[in-house]
PDB file of C-alpha atoms and ligand atoms in Angstrom:
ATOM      1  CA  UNK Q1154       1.718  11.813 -30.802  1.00  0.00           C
ATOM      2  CA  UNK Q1155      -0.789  10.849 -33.731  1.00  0.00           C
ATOM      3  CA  UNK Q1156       0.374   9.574 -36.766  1.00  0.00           C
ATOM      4  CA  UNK Q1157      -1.189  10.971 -40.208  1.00  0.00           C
ATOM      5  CA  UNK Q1158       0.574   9.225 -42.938  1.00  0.00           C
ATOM      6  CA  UNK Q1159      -0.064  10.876 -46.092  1.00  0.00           C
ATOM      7  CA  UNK Q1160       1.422   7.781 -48.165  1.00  0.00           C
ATOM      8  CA  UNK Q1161      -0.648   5.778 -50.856  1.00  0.00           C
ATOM      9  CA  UNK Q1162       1.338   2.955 -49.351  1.00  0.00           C
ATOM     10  CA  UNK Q1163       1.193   2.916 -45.757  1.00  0.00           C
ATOM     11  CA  UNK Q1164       1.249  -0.600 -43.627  1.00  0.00           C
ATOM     12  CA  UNK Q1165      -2.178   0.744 -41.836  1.00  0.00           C
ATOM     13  CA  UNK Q1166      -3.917   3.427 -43.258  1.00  0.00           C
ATOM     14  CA  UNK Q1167      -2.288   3.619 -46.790  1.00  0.00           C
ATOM     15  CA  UNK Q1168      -4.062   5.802 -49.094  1.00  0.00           C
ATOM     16  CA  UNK Q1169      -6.817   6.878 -46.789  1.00  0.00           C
ATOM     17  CA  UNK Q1170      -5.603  10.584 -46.658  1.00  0.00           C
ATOM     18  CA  UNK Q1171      -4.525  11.350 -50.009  1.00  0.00           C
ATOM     19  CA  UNK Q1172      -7.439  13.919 -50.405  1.00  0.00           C
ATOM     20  CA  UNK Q1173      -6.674  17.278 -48.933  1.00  0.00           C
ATOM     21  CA  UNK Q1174     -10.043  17.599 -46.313  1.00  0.00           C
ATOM     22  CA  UNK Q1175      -9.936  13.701 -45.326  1.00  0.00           C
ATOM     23  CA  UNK Q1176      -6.807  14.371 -44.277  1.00  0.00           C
ATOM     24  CA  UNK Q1177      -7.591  17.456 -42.487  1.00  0.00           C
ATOM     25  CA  UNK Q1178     -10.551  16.088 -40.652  1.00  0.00           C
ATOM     26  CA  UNK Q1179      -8.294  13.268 -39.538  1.00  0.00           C
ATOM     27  CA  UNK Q1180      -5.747  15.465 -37.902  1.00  0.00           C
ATOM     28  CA  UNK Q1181      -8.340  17.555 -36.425  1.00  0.00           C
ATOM     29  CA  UNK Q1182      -9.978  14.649 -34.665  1.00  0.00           C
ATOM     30  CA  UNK Q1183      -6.435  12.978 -33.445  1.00  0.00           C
ATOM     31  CA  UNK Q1184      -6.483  16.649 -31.756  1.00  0.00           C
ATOM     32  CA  UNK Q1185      -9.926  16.107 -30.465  1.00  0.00           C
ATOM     33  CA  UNK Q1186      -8.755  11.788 -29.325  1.00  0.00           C
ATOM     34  CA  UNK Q1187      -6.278  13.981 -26.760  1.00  0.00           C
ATOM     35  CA  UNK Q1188      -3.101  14.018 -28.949  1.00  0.00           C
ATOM     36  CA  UNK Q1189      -0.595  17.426 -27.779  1.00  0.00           C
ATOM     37  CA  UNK Q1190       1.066  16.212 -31.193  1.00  0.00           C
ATOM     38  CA  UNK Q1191      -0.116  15.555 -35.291  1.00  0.00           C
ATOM     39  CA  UNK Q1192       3.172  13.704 -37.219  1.00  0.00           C
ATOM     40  CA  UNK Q1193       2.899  14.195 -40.851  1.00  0.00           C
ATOM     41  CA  UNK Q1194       4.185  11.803 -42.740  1.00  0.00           C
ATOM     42  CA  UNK Q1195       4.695  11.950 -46.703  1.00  0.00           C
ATOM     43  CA  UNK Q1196       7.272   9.367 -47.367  1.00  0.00           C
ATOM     44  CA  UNK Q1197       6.971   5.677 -46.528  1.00  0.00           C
ATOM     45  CA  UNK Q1198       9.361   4.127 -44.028  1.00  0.00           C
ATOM     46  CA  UNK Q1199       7.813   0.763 -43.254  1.00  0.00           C
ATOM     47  CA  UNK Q1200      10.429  -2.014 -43.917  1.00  0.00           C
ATOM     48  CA  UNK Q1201      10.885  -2.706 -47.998  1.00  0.00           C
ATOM     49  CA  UNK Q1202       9.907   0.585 -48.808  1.00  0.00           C
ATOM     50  CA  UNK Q1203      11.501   2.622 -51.679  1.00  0.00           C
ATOM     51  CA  UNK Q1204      12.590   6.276 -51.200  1.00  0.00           C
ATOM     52  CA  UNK Q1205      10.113   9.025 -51.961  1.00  0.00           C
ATOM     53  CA  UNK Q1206      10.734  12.160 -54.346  1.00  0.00           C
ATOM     54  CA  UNK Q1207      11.012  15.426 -52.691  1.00  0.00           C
ATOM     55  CA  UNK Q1208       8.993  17.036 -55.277  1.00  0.00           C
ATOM     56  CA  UNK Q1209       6.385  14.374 -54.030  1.00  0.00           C
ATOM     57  CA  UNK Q1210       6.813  14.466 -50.465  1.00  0.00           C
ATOM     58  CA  UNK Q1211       6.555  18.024 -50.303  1.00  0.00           C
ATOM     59  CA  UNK Q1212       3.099  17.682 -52.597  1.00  0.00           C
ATOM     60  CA  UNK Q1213       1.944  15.659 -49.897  1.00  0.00           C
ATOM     61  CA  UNK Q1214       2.962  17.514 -46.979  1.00  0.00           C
ATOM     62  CA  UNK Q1215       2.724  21.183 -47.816  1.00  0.00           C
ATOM     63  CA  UNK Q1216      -0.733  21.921 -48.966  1.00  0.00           C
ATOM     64  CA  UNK Q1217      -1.787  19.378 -45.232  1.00  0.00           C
ATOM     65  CA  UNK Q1218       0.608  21.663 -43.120  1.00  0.00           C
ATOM     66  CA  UNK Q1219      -0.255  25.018 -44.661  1.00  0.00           C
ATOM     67  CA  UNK Q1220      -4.112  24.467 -44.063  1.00  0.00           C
ATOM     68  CA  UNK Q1221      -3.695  22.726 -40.460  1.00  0.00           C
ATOM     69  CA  UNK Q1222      -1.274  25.360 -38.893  1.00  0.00           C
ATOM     70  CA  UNK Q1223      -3.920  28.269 -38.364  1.00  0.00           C
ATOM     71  CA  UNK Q1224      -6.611  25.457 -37.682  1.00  0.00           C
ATOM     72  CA  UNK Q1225      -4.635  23.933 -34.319  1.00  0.00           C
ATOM     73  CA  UNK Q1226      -3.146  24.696 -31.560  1.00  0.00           C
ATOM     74  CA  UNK Q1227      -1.279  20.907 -31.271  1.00  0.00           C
ATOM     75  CA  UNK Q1228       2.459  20.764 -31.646  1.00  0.00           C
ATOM     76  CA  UNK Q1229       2.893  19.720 -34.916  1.00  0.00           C
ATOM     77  CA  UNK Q1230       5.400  17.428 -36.208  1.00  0.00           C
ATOM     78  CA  UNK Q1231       6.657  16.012 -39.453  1.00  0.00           C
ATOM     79  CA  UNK Q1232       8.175  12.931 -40.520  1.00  0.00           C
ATOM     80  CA  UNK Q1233      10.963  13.387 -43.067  1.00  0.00           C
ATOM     81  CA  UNK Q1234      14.458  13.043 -43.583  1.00  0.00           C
ATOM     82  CA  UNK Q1235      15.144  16.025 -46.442  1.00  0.00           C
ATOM     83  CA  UNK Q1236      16.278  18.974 -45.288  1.00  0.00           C
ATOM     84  CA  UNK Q1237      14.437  20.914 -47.988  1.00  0.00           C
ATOM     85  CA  UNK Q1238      11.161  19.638 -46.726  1.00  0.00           C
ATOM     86  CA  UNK Q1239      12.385  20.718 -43.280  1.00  0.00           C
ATOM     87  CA  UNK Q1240      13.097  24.040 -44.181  1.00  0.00           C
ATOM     88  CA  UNK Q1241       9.770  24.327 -46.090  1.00  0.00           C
ATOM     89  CA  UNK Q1242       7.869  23.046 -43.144  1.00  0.00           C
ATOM     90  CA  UNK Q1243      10.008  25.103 -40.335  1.00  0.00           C
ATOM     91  CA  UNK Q1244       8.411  28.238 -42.985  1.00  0.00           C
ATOM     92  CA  UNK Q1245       4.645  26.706 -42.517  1.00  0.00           C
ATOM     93  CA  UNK Q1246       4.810  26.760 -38.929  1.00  0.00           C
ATOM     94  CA  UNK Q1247       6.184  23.247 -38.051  1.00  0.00           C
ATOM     95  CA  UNK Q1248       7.441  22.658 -34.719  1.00  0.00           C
ATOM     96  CA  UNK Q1249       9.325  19.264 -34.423  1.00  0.00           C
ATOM     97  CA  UNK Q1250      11.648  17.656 -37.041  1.00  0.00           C
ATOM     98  CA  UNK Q1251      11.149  13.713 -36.636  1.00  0.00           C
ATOM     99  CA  UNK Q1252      13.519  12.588 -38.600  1.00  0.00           C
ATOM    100  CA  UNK Q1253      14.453   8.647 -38.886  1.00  0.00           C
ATOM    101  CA  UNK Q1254      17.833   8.977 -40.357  1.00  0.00           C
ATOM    102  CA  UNK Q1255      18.489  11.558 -37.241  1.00  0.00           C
ATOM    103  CA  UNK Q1256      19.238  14.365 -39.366  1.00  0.00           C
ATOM    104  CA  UNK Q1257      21.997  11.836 -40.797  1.00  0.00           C
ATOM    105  CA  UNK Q1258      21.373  12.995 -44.751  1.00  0.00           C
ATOM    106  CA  UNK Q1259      23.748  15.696 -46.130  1.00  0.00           C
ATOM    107  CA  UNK Q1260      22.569  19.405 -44.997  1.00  0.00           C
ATOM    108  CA  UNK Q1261      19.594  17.868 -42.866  1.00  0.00           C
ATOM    109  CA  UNK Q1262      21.620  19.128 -39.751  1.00  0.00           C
ATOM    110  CA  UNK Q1263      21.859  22.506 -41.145  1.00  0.00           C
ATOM    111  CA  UNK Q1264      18.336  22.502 -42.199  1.00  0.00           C
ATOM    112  CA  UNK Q1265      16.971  21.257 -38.556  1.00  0.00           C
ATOM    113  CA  UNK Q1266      19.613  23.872 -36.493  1.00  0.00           C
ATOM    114  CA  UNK Q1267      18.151  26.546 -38.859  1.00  0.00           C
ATOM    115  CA  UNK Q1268      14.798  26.164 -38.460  1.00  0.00           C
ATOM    116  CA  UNK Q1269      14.616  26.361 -35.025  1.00  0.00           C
ATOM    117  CA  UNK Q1270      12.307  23.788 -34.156  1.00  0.00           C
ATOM    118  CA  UNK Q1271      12.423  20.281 -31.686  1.00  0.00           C
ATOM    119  CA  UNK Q1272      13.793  17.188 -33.499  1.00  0.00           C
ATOM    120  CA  UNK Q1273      13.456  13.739 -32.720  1.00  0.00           C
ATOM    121  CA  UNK Q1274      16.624  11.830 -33.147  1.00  0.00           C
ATOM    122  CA  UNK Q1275      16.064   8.135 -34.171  1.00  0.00           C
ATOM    123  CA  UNK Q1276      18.539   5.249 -34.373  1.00  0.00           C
ATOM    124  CA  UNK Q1277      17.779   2.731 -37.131  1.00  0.00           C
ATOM    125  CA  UNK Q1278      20.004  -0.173 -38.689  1.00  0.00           C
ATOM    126  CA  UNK Q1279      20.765   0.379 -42.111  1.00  0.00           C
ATOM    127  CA  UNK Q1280      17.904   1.267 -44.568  1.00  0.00           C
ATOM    128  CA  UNK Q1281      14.170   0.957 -45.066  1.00  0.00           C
ATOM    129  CA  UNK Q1282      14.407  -0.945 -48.413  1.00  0.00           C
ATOM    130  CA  UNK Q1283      16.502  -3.753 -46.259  1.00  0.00           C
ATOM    131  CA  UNK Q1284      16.970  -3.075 -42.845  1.00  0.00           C
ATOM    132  CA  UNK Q1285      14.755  -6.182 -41.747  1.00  0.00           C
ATOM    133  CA  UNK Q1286      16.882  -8.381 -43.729  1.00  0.00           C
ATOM    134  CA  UNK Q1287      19.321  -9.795 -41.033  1.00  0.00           C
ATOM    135  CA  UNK Q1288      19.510  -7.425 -38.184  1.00  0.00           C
ATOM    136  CA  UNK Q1289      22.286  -8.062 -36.032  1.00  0.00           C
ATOM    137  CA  UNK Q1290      24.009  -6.058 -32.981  1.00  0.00           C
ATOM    138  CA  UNK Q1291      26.537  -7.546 -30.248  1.00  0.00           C
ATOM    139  CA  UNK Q1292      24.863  -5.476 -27.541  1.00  0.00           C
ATOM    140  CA  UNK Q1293      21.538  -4.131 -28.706  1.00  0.00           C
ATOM    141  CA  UNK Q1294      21.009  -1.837 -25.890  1.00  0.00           C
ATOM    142  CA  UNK Q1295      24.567  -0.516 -25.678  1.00  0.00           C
ATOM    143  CA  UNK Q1296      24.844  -0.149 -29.466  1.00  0.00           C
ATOM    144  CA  UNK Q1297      21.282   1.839 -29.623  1.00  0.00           C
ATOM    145  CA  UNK Q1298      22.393   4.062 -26.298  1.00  0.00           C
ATOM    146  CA  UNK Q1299      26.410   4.847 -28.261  1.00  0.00           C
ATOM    147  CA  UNK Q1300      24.136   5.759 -31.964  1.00  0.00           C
ATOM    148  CA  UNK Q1301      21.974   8.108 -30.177  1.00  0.00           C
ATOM    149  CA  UNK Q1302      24.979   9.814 -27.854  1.00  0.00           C
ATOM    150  CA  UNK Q1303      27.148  10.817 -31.121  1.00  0.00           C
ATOM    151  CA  UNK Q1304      23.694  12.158 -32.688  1.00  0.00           C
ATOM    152  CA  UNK Q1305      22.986  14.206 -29.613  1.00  0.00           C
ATOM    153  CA  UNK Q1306      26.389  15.601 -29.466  1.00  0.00           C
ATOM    154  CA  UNK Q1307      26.337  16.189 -33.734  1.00  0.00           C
ATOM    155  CA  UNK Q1308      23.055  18.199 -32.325  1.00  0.00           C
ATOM    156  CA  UNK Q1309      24.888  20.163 -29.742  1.00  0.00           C
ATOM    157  CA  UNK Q1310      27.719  20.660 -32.113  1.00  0.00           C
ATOM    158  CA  UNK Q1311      25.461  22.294 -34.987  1.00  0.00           C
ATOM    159  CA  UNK Q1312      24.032  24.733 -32.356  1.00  0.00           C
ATOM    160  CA  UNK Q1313      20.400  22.245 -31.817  1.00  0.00           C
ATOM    161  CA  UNK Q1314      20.316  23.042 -27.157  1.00  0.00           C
ATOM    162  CA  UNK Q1315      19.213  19.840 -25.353  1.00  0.00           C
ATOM    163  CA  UNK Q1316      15.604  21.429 -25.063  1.00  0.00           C
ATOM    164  CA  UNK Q1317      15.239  20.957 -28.496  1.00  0.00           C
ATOM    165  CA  UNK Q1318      15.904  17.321 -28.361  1.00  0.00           C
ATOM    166  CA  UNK Q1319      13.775  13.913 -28.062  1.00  0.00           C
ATOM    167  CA  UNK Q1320      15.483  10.357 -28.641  1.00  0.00           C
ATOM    168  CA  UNK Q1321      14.450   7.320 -29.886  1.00  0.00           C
ATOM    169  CA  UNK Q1322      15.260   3.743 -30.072  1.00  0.00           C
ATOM    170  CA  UNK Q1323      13.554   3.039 -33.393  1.00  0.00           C
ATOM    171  CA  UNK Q1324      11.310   0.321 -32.863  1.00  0.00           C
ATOM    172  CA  UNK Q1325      11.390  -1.954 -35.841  1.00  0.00           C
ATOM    173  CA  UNK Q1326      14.435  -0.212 -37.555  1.00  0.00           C
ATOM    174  CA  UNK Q1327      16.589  -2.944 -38.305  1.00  0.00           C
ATOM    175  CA  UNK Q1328      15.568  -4.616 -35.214  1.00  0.00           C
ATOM    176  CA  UNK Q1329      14.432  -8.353 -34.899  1.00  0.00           C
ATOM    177  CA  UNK Q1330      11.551  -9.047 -32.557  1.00  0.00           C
ATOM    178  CA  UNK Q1331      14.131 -10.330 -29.112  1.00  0.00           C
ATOM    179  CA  UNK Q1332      15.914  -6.688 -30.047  1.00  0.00           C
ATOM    180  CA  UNK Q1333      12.544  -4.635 -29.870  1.00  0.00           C
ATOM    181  CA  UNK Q1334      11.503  -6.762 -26.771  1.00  0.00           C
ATOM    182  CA  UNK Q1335      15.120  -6.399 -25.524  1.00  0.00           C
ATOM    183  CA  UNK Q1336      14.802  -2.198 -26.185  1.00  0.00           C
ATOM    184  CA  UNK Q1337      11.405  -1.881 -24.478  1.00  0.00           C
ATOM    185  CA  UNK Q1338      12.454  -3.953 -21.369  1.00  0.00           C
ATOM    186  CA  UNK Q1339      15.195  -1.486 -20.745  1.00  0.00           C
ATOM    187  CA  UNK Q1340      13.836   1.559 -22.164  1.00  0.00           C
ATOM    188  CA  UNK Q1341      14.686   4.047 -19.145  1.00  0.00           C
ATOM    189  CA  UNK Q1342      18.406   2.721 -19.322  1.00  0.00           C
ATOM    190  CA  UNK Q1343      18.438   4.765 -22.854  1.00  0.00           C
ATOM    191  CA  UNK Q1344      18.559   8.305 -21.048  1.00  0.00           C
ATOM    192  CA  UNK Q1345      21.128  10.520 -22.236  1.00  0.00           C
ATOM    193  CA  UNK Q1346      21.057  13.676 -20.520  1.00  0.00           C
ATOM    194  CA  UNK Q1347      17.660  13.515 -18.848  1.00  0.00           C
ATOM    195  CA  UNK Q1348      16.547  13.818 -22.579  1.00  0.00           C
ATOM    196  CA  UNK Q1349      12.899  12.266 -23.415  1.00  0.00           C
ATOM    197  CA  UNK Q1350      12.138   9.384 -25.111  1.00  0.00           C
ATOM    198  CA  UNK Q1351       9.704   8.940 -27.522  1.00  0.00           C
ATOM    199  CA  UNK Q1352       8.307   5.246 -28.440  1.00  0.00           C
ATOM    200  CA  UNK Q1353       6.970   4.395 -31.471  1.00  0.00           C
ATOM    201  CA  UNK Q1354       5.465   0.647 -31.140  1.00  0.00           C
ATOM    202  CA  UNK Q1355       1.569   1.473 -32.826  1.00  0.00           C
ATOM    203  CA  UNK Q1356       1.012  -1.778 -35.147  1.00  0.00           C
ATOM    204  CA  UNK Q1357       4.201  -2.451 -35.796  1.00  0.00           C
ATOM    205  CA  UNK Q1358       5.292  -6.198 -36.943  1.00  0.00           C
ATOM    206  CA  UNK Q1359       6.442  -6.841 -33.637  1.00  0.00           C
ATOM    207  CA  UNK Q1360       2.761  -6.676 -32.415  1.00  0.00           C
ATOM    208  CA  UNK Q1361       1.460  -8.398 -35.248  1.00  0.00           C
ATOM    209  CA  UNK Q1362       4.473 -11.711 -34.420  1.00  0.00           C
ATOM    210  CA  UNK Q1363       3.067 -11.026 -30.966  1.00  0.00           C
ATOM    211  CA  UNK Q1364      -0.866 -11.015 -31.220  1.00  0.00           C
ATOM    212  CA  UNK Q1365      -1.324 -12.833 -35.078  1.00  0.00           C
ATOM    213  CA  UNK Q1366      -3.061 -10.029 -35.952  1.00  0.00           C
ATOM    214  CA  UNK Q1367      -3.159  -7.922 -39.033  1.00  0.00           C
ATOM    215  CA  UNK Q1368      -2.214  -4.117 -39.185  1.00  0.00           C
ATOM    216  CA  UNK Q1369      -5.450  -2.863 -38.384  1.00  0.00           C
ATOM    217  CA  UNK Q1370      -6.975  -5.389 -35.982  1.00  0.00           C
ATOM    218  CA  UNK Q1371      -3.803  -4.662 -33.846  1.00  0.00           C
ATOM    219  CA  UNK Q1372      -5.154  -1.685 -31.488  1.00  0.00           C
ATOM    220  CA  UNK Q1373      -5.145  -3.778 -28.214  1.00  0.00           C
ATOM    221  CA  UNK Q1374      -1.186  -5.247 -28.608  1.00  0.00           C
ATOM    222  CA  UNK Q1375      -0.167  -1.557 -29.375  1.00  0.00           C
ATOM    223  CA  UNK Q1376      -2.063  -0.042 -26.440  1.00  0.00           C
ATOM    224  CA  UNK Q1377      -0.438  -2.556 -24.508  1.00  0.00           C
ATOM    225  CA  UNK Q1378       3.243  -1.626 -25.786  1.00  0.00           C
ATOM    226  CA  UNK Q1379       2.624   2.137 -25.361  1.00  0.00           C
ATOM    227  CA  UNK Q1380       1.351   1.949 -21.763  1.00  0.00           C
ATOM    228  CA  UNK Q1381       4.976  -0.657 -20.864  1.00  0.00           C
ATOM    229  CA  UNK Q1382       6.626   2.125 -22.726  1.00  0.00           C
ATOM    230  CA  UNK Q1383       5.429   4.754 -20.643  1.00  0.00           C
ATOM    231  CA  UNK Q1384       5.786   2.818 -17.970  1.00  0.00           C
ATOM    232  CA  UNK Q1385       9.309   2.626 -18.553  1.00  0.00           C
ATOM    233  CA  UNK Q1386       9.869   5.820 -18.916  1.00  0.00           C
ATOM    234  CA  UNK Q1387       8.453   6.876 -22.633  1.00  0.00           C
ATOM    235  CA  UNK Q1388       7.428  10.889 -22.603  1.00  0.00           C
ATOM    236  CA  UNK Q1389       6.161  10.807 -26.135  1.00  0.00           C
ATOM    237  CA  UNK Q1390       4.267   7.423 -27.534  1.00  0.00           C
ATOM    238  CA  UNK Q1391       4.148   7.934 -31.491  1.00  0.00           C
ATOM    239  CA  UNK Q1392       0.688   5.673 -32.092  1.00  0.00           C
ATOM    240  CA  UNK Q1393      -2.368   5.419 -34.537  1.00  0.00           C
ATOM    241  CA  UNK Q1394      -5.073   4.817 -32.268  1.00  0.00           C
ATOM    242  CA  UNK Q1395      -5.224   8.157 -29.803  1.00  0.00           C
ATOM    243  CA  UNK Q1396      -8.129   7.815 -28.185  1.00  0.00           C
ATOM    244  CA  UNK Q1397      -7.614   3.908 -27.149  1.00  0.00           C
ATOM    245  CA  UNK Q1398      -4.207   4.958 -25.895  1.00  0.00           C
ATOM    246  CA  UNK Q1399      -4.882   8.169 -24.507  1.00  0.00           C
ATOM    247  CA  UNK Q1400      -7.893   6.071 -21.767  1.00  0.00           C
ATOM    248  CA  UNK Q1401      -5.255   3.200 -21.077  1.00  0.00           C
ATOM    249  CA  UNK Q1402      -2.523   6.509 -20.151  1.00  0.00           C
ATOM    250  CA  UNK Q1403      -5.048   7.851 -17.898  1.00  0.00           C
ATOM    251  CA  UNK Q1404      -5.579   4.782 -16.184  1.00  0.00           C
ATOM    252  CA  UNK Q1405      -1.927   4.761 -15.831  1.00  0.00           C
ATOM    253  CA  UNK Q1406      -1.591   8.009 -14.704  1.00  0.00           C
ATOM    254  CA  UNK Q1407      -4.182   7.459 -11.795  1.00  0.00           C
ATOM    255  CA  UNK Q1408      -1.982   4.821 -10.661  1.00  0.00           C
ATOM    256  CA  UNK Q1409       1.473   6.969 -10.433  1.00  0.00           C
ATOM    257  CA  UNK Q1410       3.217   4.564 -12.623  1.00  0.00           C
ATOM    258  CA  UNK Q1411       3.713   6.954 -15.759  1.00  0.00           C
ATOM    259  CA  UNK Q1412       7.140   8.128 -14.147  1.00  0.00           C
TER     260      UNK Q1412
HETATM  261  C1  LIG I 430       9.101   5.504 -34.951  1.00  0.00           C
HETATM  262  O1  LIG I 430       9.112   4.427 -34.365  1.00  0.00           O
HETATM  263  N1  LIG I 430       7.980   4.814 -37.137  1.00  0.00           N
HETATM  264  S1  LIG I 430       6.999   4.917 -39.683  1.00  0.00           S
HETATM  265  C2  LIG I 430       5.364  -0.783 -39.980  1.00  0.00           C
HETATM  266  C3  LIG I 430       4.100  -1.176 -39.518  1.00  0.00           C
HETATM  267  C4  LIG I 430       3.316  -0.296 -38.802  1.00  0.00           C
HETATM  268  C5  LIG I 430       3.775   0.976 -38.563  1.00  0.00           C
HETATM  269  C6  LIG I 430       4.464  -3.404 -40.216  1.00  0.00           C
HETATM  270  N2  LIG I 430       8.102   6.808 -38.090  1.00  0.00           N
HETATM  271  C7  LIG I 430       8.575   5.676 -36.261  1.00  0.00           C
HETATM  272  O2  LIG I 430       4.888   3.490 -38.036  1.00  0.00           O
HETATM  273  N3  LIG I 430       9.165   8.004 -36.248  1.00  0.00           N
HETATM  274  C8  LIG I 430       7.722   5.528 -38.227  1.00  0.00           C
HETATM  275  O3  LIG I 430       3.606  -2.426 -39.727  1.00  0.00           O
HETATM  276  C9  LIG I 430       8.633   6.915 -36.854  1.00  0.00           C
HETATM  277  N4  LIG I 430       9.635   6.622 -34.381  1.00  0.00           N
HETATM  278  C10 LIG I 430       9.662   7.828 -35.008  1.00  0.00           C
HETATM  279  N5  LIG I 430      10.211   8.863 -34.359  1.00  0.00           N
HETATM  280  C11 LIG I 430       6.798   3.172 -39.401  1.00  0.00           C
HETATM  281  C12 LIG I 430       5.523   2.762 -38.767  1.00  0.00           C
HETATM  282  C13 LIG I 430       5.034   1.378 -39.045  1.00  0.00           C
HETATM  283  C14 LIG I 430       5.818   0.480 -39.750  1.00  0.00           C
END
């Protein structure tokens, strides 16, 4: 999965794809890198950031999705926790809800049920604006594992079948670095149902403690995450660098250890 943030603010490519065809020519070639999947991503999550309009999120979604969908045959995803933004995006040809609040907002289960497409359930610790603050859990792994189980069965209860399902532990979400590291040792341990896991590690702070490098100079850290995360048992890695990842996976691959 390739991530196209369509945010002025972004950690690592804020701004870059405000303009309608940059942005277009940047989720073409994260198709052409070897991505099966584009996430679109109009509203900030990145720890300290402020909530997002709808009015504005869907300004910087729509127009993106509307022009993309005939252009692409990728599975296209996008990031966003409104359910009127899902619906509108289920109507543009969408196919995968990834939603960080795991379709916790009021209606956003109806919305995701309704539209028919995959969603991508994600546990996270409080809020974006704080969430880093003071992260705490008595049992990271167990707490993570119980969060995701009620979502799933919230899912099944609102009519969303296990096909239509992905998990994921929310690297970064209210997480201190010994909880991410704590997360990604035991990633497989997370399976609910056989359901996949996606992992979303791609320049996150926790590389960045790990390397000393800034948001962009941290390709080599992330490749590294994404190929332990596949290694332990990731099906989807959410990252910014697709063709870096996409050689270290084949590598992987070759060797039998991508599970
Ligand atoms: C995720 O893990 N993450 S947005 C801070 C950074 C760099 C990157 C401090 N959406 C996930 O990518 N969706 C985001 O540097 C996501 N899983 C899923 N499913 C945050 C992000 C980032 C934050």
């Amino acid at each position: 999965m390739g991530v196209l943030n369509l945010t002025p603010d972004s950690f690592s490519d804020g701004g870059r794809y405000l303009e309608p065809d940059p942005a277009l020519a940047r989720a073409l070639a994260i198709e052409a890198e070897g991505a099966a999947i584009i996430d679109l991503g109009g509203e900030s999550t990145r720890p300290g950031a402020a909530p997002v309009p709808l009015e504005e999120e869907l300004r910087r979604v729509l127009p993106l999705l509307q022009r993309l969908r005939p252009r692409t045959e990728a599975i296209l995803s996008v990031d966003t926790s409104k359910p009127e933004l899902m619906r509108a995006a289920a109507a543009a040809g969408v196919d995968l809800i990834n939603d960080v609040y795991a379709l916790r907002a009021p209606g956003a289960l109806e919305a995701a049920a309704e539209s028919g497409c995959a969603v991508c359930l994600m546990h996270m610790q409080g809020e974006p604006r704080t969430m880093q603050h003071a992260p705490h859990y008595d049992d990271v792994l167990a707490e993570v594992c119980a969060f995701l189980r009620e979502r799933v069965e919230a899912c099944r209860a609102a009519g969303i079948a296990d096909e239509r399902i992905v998990l994921d532990p929310g690297f970064g979400f209210g997480k201190t670095l010994e909880h991410n590291l704590t997360l990604l040792r035991h990633l497989g341990e997370l399976r609910i149902g056989g359901l996949p896991i996606l992992a979303g590690l791609s320049r996150k702070s926790m590389i960045g403690t790990l390397t000393g490098k800034l948001s962009e100079e941290r390709v080599y850290g992330s490749v590294a995450a994404a190929l332990i995360a596949a290694q332990n048992g990731a099906r989807i890695l959410r990252v910014h660098d697709v063709a870096a990842t996409v050689d270290a996976l084949k590598v992987l691959e070759a060797v039998g250890g991508s599970g």
